[in-house]
mmCIF file of C-alpha atoms in Angstrom:
data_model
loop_
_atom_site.group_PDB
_atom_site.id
_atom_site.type_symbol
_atom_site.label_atom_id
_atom_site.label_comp_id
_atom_site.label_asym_id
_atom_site.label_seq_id
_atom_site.Cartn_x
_atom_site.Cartn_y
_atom_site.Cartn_z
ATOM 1 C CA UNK A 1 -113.232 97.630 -152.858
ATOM 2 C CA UNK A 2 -113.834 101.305 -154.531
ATOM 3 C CA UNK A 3 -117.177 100.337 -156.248
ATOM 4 C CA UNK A 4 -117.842 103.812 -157.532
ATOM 5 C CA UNK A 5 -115.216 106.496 -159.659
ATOM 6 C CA UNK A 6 -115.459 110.106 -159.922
ATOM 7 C CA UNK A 7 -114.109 111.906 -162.769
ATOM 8 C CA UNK A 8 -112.637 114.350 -163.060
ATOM 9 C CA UNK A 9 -110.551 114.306 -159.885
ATOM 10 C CA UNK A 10 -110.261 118.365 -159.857
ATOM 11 C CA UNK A 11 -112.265 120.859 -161.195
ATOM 12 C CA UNK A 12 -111.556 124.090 -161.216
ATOM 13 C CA UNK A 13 -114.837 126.946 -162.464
ATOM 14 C CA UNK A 14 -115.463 130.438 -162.043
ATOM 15 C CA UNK A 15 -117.636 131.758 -160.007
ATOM 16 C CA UNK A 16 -121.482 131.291 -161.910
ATOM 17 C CA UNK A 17 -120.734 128.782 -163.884
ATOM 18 C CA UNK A 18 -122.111 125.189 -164.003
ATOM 19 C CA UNK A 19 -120.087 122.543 -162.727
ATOM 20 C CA UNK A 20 -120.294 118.566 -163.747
ATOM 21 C CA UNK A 21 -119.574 115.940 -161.952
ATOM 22 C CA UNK A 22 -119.577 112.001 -163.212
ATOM 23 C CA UNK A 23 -119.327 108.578 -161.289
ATOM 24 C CA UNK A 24 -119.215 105.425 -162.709
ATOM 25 C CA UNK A 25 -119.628 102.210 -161.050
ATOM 26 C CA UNK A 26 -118.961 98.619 -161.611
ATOM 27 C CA UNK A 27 -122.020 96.214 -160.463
ATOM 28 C CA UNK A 28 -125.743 96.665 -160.127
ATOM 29 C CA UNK A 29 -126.881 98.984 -157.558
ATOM 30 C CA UNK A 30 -130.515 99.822 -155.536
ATOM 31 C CA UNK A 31 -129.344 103.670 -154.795
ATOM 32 C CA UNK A 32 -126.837 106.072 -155.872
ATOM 33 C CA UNK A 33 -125.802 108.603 -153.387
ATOM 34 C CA UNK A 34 -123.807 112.066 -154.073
ATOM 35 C CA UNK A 35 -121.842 113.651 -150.590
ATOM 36 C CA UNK A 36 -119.927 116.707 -150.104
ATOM 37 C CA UNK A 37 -116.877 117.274 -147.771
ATOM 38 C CA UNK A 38 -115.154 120.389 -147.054
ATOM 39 C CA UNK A 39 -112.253 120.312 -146.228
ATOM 40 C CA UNK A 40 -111.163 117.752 -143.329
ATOM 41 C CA UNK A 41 -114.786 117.970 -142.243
ATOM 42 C CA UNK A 42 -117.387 115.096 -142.300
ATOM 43 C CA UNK A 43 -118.995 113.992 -145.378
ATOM 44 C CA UNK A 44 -122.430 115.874 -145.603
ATOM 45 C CA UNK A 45 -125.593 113.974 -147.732
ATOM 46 C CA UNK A 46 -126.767 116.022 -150.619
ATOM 47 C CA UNK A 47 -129.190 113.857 -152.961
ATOM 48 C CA UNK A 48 -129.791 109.933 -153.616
ATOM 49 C CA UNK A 49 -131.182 108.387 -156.654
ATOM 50 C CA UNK A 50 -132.787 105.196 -157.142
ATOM 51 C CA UNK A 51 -131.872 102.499 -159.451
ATOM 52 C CA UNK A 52 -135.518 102.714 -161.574
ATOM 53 C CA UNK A 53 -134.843 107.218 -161.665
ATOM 54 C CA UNK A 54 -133.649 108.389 -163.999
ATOM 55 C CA UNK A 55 -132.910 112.492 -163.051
ATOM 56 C CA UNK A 56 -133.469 114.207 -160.269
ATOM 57 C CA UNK A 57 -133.126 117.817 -158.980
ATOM 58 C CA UNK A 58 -132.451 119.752 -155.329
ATOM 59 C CA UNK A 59 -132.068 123.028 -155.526
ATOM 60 C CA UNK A 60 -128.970 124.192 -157.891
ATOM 61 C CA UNK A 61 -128.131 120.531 -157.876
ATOM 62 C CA UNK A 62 -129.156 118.235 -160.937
ATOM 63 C CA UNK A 63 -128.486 114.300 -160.550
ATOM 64 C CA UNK A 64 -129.008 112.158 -163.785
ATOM 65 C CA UNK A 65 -128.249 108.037 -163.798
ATOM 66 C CA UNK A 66 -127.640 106.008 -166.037
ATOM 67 C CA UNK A 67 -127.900 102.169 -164.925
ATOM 68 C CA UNK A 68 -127.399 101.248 -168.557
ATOM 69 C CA UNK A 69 -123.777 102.746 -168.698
ATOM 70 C CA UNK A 70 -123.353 102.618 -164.710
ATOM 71 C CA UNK A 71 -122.577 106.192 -164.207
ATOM 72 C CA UNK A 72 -124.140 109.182 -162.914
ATOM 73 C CA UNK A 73 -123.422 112.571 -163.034
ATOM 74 C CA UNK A 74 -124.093 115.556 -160.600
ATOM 75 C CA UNK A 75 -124.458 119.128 -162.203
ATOM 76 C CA UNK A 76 -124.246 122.095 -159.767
ATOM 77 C CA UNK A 77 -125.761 125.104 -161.696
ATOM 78 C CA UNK A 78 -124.518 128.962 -161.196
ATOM 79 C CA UNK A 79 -121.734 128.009 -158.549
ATOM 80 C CA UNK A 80 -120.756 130.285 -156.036
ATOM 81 C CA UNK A 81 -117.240 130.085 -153.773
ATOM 82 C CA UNK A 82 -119.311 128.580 -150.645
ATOM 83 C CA UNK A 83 -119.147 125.133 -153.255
ATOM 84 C CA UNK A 84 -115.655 124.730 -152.791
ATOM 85 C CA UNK A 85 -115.624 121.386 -151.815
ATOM 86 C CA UNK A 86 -115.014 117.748 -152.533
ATOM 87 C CA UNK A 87 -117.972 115.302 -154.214
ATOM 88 C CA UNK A 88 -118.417 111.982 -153.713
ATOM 89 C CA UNK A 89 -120.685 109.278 -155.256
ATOM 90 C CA UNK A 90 -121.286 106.166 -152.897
ATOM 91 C CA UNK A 91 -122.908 103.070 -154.244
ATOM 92 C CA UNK A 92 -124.764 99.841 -152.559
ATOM 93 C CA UNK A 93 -123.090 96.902 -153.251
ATOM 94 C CA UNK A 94 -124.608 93.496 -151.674
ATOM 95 C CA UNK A 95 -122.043 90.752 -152.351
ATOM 96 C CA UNK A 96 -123.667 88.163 -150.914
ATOM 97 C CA UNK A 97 -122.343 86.287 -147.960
ATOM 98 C CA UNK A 98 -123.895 89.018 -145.321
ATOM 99 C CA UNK A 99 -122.053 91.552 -146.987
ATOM 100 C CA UNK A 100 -123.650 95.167 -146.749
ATOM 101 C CA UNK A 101 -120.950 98.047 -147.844
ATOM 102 C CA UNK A 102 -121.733 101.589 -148.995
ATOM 103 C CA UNK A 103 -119.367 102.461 -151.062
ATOM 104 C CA UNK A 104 -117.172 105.447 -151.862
ATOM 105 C CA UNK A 105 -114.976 106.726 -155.307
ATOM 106 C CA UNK A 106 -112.456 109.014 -154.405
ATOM 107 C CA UNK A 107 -113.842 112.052 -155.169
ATOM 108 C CA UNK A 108 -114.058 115.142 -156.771
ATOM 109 C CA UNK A 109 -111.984 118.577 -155.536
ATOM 110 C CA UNK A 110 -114.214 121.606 -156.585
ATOM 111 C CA UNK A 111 -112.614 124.625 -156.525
ATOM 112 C CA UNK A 112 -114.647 127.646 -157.395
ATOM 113 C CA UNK A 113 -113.179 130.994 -158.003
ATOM 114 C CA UNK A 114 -114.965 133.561 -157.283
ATOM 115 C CA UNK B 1 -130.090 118.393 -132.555
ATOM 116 C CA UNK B 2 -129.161 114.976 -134.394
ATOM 117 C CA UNK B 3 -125.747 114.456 -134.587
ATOM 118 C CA UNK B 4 -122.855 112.282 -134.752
ATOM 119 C CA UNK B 5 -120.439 112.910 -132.038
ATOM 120 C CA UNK B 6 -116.554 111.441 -132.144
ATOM 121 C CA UNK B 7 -113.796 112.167 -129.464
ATOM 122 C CA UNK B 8 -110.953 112.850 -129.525
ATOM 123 C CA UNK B 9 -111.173 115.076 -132.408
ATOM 124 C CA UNK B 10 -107.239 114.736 -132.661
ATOM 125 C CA UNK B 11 -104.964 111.954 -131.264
ATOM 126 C CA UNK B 12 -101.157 112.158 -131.158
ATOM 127 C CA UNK B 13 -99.864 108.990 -129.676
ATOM 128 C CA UNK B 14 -97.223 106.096 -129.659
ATOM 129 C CA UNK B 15 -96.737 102.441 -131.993
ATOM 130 C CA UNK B 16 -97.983 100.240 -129.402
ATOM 131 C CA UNK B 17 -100.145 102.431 -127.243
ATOM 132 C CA UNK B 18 -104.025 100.878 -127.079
ATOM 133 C CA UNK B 19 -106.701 103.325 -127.872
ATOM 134 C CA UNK B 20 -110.237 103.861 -127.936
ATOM 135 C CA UNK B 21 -112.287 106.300 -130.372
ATOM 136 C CA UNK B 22 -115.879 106.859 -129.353
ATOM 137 C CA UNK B 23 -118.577 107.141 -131.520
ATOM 138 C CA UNK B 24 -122.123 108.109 -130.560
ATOM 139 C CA UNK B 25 -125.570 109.037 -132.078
ATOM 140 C CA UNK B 26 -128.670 110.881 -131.385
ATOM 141 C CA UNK B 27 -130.727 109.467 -134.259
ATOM 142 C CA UNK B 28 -131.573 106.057 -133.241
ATOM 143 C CA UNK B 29 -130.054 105.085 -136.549
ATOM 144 C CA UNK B 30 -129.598 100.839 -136.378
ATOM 145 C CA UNK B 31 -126.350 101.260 -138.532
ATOM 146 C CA UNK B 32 -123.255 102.503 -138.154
ATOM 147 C CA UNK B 33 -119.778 102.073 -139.664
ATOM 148 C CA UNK B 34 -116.637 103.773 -139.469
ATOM 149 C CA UNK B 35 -114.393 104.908 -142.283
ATOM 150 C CA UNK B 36 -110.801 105.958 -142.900
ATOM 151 C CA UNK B 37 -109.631 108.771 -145.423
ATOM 152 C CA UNK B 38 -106.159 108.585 -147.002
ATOM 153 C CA UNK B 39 -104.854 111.172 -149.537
ATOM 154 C CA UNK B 40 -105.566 109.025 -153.271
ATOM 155 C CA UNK B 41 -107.772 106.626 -151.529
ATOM 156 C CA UNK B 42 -110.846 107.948 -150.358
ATOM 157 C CA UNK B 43 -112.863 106.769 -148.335
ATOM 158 C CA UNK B 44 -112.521 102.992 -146.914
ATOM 159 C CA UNK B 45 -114.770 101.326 -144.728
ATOM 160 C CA UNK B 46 -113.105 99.321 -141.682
ATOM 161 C CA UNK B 47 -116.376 97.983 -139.773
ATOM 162 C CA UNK B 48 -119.979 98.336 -139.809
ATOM 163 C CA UNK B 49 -122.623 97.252 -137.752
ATOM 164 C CA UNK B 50 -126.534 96.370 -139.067
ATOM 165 C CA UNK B 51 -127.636 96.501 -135.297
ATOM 166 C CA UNK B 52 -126.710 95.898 -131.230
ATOM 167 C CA UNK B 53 -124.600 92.740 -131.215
ATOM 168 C CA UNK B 54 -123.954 92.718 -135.081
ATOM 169 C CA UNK B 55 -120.739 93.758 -136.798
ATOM 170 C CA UNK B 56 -118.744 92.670 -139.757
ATOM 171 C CA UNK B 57 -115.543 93.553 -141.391
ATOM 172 C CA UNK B 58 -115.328 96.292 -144.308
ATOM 173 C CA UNK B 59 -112.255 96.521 -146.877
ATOM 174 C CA UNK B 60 -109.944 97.145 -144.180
ATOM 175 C CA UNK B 61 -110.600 95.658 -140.838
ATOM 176 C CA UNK B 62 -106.832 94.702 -140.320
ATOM 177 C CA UNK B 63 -106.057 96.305 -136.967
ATOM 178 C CA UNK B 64 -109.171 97.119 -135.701
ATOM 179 C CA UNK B 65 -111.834 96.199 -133.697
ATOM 180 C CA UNK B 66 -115.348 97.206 -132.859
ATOM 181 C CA UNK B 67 -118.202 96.902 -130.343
ATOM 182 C CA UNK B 68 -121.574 97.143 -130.346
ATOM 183 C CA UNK B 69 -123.382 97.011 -127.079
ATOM 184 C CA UNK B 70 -125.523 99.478 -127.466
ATOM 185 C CA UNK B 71 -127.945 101.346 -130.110
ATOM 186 C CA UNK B 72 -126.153 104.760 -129.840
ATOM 187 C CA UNK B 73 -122.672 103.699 -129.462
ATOM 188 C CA UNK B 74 -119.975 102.129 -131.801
ATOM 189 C CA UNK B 75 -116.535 102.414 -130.448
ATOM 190 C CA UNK B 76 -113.089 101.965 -132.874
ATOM 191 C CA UNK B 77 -110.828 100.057 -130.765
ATOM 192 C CA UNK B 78 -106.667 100.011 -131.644
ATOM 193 C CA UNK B 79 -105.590 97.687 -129.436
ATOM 194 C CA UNK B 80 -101.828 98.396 -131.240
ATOM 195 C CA UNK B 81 -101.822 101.265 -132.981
ATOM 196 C CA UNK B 82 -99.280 101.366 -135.460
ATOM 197 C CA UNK B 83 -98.120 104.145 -137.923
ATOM 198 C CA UNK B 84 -99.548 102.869 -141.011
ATOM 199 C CA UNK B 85 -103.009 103.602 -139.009
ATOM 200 C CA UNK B 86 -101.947 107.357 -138.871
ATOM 201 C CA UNK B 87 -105.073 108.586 -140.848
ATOM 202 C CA UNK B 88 -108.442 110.512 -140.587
ATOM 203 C CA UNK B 89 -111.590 108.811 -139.251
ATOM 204 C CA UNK B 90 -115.077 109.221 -139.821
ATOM 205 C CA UNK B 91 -118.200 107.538 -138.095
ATOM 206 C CA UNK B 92 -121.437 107.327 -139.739
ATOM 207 C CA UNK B 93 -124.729 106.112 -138.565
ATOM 208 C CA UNK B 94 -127.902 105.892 -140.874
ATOM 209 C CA UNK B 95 -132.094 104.350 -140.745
ATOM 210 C CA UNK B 96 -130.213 101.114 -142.561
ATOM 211 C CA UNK B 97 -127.176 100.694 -144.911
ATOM 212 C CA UNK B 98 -128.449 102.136 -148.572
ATOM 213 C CA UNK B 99 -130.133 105.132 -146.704
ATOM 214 C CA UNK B 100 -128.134 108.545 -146.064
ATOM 215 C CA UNK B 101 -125.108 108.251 -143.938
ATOM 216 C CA UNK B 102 -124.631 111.046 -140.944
ATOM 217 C CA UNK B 103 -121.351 111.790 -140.579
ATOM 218 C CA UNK B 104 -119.332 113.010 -137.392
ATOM 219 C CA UNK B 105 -116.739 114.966 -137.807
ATOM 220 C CA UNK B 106 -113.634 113.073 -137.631
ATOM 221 C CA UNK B 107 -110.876 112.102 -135.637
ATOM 222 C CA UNK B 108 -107.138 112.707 -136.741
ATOM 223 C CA UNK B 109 -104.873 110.117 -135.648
ATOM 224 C CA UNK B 110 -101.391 110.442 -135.459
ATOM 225 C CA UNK B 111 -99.367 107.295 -134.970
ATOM 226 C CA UNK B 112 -95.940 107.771 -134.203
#
């Protein structure tokens, strides 16, 4: 089941300008994980927030939850054309049952123009 | 290096046909799943595995199955590939299942 949704699906920026990212998500989670994919290539782990943070920062990347609204966002300040790429949230989900999923949305398609 | 290692990287084959994609890792990670990626689907998990000797089904098992004998290796098996499997495939392995997934690289599977 997709447990988490990106929005929007493209995004298209200049080069140097801030990109934002959102994902919201349906049930309670522990962790909130953001990936990035280039094209046809593996997904590739960029930052993970806990349920009980709130923001947190990586470099030129800025992750902010919100468990109260279920979403998150991921900001990627002064953008250059190497961040082409697509961004994806993944949530825990336990179900019960045995049931231990990460889950994916479907993604976000940066394209940044240099 | 640590690394997630898939072969074939590409797969042209036949409805029918039984095949075998390996997956392997370097970490000594305990899990490991493998995902498909569809154009307007994402990502979908077909199996995962907590440990040696433990799998269980993701969204979309149908068609599939897995084995885990070992620590460092977690084989997709087709046993009759049909086209509806034509698709990209990722392996993943991680410390445990909320922790960061390694990805390999992918295999593309076509299924003709």
């Amino acid at each position: 089941s997709q447990q988490g949704e990106e929005d929007p699906q493209a995004l298209s920026i200049q080069e140097g300008e801030n990109a934002t990212m959102n994902c919201s998500y349906k049930t309670s989670i522990n962790n909130l994980q953001w990936y990035r994919q280039n094209s046809g290539r593996g997904l590739v782990h960029l930052i993970l927030i806990r349920s009980n943070e709130r923001e947190k920062h990586s470099g030129r990347l800025r992750v902010t939850l919100d468990t109260s609204k279920k979403s998150s966002s991921l900001l990627i300040t002064a953008s250059r054309a190497a961040d082409t790429a697509s961004y994806f949230c993944a949530t825990d989900s336990y179900s019960g049952a045995g049931s231990y999923q990460l889950t994916f949305g479907k993604g976000t398609k940066l394209s940044v123009i240099p | 290096e640590a690394q997630v290692t898939q072969n074939p990287r590409y797969l042209i084959t036949v409805t029918g046909k039984k095949l075998t994609v390996t997956c392997s890792q370097n970490m000594n990670h305990e899990y490991m799943s493998w995902y498909r990626q569809d154009p307007g689907l994402g990502l979908r998990q077909i199996y995962y595995s907590m440990n040696v000797e433990v799998t269980d089904k993701g969204d979309v098992p149908e068609g599939y199955k897995v084995s885990r004998k070992e620590k460092r290796n977690f084989p997709l098996i087709l046993e009759s590939p049909s086209p509806n499997q034509t698709s990209l495939y990722f392996c993943a392995s991680s410390l445990g299942w909320r922790q960061p997934q390694h990805f390999g690289d992918g295999t593309r599977l076509s299924i003709l």
